[in-house]
Short mmCIF file of C-alpha atoms and ligand atoms in Angstrom, two decimals:
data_model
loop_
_atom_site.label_atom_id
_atom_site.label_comp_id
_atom_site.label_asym_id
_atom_site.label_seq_id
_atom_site.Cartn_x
_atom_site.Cartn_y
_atom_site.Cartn_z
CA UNK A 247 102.81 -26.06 -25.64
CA UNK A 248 104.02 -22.82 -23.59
CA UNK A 249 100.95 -20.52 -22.88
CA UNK A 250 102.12 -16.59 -23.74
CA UNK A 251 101.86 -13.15 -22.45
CA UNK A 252 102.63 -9.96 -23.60
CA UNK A 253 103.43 -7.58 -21.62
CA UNK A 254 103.45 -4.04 -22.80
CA UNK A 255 105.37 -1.31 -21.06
CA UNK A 256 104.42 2.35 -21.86
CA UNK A 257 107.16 3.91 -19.97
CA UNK A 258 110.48 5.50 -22.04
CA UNK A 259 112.52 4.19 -19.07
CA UNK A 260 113.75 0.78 -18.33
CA UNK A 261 113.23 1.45 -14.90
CA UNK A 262 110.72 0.79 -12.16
CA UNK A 263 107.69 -0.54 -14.22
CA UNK A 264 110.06 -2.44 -16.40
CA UNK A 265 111.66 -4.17 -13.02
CA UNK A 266 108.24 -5.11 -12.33
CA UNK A 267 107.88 -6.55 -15.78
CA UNK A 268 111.42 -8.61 -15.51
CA UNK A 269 109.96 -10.03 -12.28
CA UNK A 270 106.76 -11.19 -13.33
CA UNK A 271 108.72 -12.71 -16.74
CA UNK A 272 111.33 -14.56 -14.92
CA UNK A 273 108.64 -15.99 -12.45
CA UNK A 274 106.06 -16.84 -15.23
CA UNK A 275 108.58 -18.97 -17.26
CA UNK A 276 109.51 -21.32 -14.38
CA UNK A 277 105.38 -21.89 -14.53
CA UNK A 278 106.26 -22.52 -18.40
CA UNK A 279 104.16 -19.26 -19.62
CA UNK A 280 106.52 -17.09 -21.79
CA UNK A 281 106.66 -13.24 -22.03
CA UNK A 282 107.11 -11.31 -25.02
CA UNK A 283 107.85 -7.72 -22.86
CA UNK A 284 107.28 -4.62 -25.78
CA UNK A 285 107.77 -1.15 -24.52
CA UNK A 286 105.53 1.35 -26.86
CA UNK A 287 108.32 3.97 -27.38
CA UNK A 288 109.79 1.65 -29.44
CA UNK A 289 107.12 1.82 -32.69
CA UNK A 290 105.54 4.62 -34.59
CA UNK A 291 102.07 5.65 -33.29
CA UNK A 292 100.40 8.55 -34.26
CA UNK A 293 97.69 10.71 -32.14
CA UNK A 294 94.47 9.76 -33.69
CA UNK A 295 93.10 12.69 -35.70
CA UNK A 296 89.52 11.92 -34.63
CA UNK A 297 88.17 11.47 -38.33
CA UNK A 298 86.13 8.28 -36.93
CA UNK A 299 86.79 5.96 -40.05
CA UNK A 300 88.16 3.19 -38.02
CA UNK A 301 84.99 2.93 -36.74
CA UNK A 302 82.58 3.74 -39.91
CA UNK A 303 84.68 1.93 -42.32
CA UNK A 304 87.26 -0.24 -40.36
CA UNK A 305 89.93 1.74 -42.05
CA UNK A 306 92.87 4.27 -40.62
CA UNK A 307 94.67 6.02 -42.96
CA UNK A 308 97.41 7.00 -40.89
CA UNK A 309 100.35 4.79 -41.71
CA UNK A 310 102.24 3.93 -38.77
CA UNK A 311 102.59 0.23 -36.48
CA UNK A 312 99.02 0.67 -35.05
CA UNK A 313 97.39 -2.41 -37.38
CA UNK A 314 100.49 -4.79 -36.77
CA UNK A 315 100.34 -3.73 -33.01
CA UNK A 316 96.79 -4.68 -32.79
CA UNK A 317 97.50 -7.36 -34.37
CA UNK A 318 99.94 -8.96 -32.22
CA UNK A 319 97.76 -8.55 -29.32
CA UNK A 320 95.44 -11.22 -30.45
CA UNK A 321 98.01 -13.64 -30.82
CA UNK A 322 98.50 -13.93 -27.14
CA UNK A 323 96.91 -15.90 -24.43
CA UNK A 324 97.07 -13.06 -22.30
CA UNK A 325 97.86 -9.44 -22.18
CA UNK A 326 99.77 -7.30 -19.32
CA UNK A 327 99.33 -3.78 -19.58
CA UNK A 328 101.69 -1.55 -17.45
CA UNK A 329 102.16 1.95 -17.26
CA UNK A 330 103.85 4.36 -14.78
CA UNK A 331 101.18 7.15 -13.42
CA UNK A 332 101.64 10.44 -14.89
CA UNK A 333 99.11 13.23 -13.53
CA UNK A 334 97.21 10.46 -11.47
CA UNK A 335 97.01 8.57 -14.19
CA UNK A 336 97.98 6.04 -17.80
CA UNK A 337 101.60 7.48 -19.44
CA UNK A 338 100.76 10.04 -22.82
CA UNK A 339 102.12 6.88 -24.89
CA UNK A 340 99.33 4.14 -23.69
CA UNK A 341 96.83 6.80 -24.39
CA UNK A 342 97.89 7.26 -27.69
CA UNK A 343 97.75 3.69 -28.13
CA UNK A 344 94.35 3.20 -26.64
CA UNK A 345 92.44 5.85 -28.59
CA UNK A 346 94.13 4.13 -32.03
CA UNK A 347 92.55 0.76 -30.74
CA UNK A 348 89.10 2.76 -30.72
CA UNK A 349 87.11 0.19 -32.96
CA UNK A 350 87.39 -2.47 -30.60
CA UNK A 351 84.52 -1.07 -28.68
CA UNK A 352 82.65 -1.53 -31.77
CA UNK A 353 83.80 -5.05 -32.42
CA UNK A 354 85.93 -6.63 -29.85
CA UNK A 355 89.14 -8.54 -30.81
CA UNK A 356 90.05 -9.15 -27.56
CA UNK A 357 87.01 -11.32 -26.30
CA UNK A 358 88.07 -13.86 -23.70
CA UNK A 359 91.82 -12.40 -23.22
CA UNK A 360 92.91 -12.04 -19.57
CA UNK A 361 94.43 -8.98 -18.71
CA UNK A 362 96.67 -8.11 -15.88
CA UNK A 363 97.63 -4.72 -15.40
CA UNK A 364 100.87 -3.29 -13.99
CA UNK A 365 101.29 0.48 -12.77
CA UNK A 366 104.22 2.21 -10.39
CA UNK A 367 104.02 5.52 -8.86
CA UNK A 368 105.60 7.94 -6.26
CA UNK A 369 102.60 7.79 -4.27
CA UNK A 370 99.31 8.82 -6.15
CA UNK A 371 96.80 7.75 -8.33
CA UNK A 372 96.63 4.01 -8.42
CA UNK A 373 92.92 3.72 -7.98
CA UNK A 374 92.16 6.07 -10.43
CA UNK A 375 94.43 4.47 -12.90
CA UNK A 376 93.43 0.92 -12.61
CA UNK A 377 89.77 1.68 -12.74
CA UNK A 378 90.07 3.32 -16.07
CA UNK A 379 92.66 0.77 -17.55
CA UNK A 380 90.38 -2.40 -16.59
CA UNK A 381 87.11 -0.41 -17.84
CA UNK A 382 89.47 -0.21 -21.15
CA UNK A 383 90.17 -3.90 -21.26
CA UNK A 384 86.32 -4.25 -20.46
CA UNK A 385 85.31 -2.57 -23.39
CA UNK A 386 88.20 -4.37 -25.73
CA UNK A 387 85.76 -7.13 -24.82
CA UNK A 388 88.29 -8.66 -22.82
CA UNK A 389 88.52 -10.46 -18.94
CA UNK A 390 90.21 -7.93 -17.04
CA UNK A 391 91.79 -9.75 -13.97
CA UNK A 392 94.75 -8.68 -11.68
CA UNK A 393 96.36 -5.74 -10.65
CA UNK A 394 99.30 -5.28 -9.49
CA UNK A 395 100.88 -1.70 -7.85
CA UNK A 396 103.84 0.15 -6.58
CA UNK A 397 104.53 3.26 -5.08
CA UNK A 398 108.53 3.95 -5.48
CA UNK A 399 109.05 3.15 -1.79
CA UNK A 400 107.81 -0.67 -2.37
CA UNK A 401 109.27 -0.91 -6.21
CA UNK A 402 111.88 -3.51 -5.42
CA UNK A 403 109.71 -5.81 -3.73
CA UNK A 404 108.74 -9.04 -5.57
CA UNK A 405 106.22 -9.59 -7.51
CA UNK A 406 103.72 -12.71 -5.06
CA UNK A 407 102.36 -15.23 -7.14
CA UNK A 408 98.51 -14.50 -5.15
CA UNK A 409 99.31 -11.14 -6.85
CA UNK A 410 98.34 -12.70 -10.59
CA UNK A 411 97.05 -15.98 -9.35
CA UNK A 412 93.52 -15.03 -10.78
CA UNK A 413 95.32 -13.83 -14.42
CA UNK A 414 96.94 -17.57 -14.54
CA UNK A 415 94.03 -19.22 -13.63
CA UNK A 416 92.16 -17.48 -16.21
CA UNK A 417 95.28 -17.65 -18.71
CA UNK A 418 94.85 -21.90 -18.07
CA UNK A 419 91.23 -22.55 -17.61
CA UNK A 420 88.24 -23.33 -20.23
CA UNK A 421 86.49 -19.40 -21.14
CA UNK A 422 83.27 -21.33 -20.20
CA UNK A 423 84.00 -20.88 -16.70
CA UNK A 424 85.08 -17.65 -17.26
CA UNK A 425 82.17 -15.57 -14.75
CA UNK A 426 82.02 -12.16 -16.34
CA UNK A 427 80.85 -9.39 -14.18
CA UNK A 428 77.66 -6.83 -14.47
CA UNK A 429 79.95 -4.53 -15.71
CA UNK A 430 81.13 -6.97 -18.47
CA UNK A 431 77.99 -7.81 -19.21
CA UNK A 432 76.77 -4.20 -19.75
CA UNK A 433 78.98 -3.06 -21.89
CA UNK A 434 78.11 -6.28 -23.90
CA UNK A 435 74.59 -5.16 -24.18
CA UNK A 436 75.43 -1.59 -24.93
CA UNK A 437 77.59 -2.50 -28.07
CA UNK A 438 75.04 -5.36 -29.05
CA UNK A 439 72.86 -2.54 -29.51
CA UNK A 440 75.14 -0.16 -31.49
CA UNK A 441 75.97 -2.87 -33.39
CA UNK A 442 71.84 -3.35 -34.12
CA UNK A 443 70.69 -0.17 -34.27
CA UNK A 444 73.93 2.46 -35.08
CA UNK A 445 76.78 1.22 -36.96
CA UNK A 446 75.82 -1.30 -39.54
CA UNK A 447 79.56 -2.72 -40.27
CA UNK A 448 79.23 -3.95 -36.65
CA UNK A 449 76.28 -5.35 -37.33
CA UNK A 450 77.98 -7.79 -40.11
CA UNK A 451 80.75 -7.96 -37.81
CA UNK A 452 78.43 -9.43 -34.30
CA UNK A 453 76.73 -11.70 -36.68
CA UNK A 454 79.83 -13.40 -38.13
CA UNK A 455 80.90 -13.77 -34.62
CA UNK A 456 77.65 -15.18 -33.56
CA UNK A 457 77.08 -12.83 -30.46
CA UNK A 458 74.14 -11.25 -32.11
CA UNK A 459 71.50 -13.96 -30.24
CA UNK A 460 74.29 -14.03 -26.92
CA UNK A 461 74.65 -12.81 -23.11
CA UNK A 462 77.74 -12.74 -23.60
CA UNK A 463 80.65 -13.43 -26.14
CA UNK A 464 81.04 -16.71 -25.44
CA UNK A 465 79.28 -19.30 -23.18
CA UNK A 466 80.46 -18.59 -19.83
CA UNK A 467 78.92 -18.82 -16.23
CA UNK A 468 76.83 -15.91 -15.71
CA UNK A 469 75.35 -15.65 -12.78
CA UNK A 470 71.38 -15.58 -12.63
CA UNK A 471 70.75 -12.18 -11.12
CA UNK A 472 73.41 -10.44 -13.49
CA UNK A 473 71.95 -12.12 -16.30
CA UNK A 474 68.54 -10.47 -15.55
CA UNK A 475 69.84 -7.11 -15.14
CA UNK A 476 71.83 -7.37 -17.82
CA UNK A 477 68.82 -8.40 -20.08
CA UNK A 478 66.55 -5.87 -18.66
CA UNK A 479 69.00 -3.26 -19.42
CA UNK A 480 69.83 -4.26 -23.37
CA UNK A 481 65.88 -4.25 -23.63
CA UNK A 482 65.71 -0.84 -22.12
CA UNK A 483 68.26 0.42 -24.48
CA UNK A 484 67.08 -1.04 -27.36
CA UNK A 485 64.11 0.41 -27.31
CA UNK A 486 65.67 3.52 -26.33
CA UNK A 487 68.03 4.09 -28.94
CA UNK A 488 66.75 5.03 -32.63
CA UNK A 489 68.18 3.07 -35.73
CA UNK A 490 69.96 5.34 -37.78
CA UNK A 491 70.32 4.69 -41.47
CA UNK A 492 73.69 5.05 -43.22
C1 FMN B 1190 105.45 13.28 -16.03
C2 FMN B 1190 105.39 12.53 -14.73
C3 FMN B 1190 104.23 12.57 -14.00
C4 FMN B 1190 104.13 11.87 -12.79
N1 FMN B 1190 102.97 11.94 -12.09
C5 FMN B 1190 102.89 11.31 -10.90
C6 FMN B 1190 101.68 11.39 -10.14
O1 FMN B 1190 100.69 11.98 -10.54
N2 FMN B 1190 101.67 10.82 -8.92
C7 FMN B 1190 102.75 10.16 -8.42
O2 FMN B 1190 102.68 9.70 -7.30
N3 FMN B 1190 103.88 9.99 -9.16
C8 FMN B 1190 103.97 10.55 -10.38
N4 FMN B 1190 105.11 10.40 -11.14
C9 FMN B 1190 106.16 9.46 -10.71
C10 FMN B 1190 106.12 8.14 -11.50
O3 FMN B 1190 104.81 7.62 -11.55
C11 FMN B 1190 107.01 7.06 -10.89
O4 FMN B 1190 108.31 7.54 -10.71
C12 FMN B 1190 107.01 5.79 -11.73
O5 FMN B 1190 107.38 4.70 -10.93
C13 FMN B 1190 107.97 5.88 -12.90
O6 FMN B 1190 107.98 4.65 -13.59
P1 FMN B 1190 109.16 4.25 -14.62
O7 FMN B 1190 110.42 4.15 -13.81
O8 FMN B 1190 108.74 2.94 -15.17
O9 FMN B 1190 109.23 5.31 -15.65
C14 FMN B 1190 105.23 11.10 -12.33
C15 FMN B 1190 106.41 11.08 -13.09
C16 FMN B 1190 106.48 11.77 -14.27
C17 FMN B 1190 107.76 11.72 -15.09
#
């Protein structure tokens, strides 16, 4: 069976981060991975009003496509975020849909996704961008991978396949080769021990998933150095943080 992608575009145009999209689609099916493209502007998705229950009691009570959105993303073998830069940085409309995804840094849906990310520009701000969208994807608990750029000058240029290679390879291959990274494993330890010591619905929710006694969220090569930092660090923080009592 087909592996499949989503890719989401976050731009009201059908224009230059779109034509990247169409590329990467048309190129990924003769490689027999299907894309599902969805552009944001097309469902309902409110600001987040900050009232924090998503997180305390895995609820939002605004009524809108955010649950069947979030959903859908965990349907797919991998994920493509895109975006064009606006102010040096993600479009209004992927923010919106970020900050409405907020309790997956509690408790990760996304663990063991690949994600690819897309972004065009005039000239500025691709660093900036694709630092913060892969430390999102990091803390969705998912493997960010590729990214892929273009300034307006370089938009009609196509898409090279060593420009996603690593997002197919880690669309294809066994998650227990998968080597996460320090930062990866960080963030791991920081929500292991929000999940002990803060919130106690993550609690339930990192012991039904098993991660409670993990490195990591699944068995995956971690290299030996990492690992030690990585443990050294979760102890530090443990110890650090103070349990609070709901
Ligand atoms: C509101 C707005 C803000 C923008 N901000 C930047 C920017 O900070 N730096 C830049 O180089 N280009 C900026 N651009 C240009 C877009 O990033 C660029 O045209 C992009 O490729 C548009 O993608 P689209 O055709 O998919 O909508 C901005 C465009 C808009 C409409």
């Amino acid at each position: 069976m087909n592996k499949k992608v989503l890719a989401i575009n976050s731009s009201k145009r059908k224009r230059n981060t779109y034509g990247l999209l169409i590329d990467i689609k048309e190129q990924f099916e003769k490689i027999n991975i299907d894309v599902d493209i969805i552009n944001l502007h097309d469902y309902n998705i409110e600001l987040c009003t900050g009232c924090e229950s998503c997180i305390l009691k895995d609820k939002c009570f605004l009524d809108d496509d955010m649950d069947m959105l979030m959903n859908k993303l965990q349907q797919y073998d991998g994920i493509i975020l895109s975006t064009p830069i606006y102010l040096n940085n993600i479009s209004g409309k992927l923010k919106m849909f970020i900050d409405r995804t907020c309790r997956w840094v509690h408790r990760p849906a996304l663990a063991g996704i690949p994600i690819m990310n897309v972004v065009t520009t005039s000239s500025s701000g691709i660093k900036n961008t694709l630092k913060y969208m892969d430390n999102v994807a990091v803390q969705w608990g998912a493997f960010p991978t590729d990214n892929i750029s273009r300034k307006v000058t370089t938009v009609k240029e196509k898409v090279q396949p060593k420009e996603y290679e690593n997002f197919v390879k880690h669309i294809m291959m066994d998650k227990k080769l998968y080597k996460p990274s320090i930062e990866q494993l960080i963030y791991f330890s920081v929500s292991k021990v929000l999940a002990l010591k803060v919130i106690k619905r993550d609690a339930k929710y990192w012991e039904d998933k098993g991660w409670l006694s993990k490195n990591y969220f699944y068995d995956s090569k971690i290299n030996i150095f990492k690992k030690v930092i990585a443990n050294r660090f979760y102890k530090m923080l443990y110890k650090k943080v103070n349990r609070v009592e709901e």
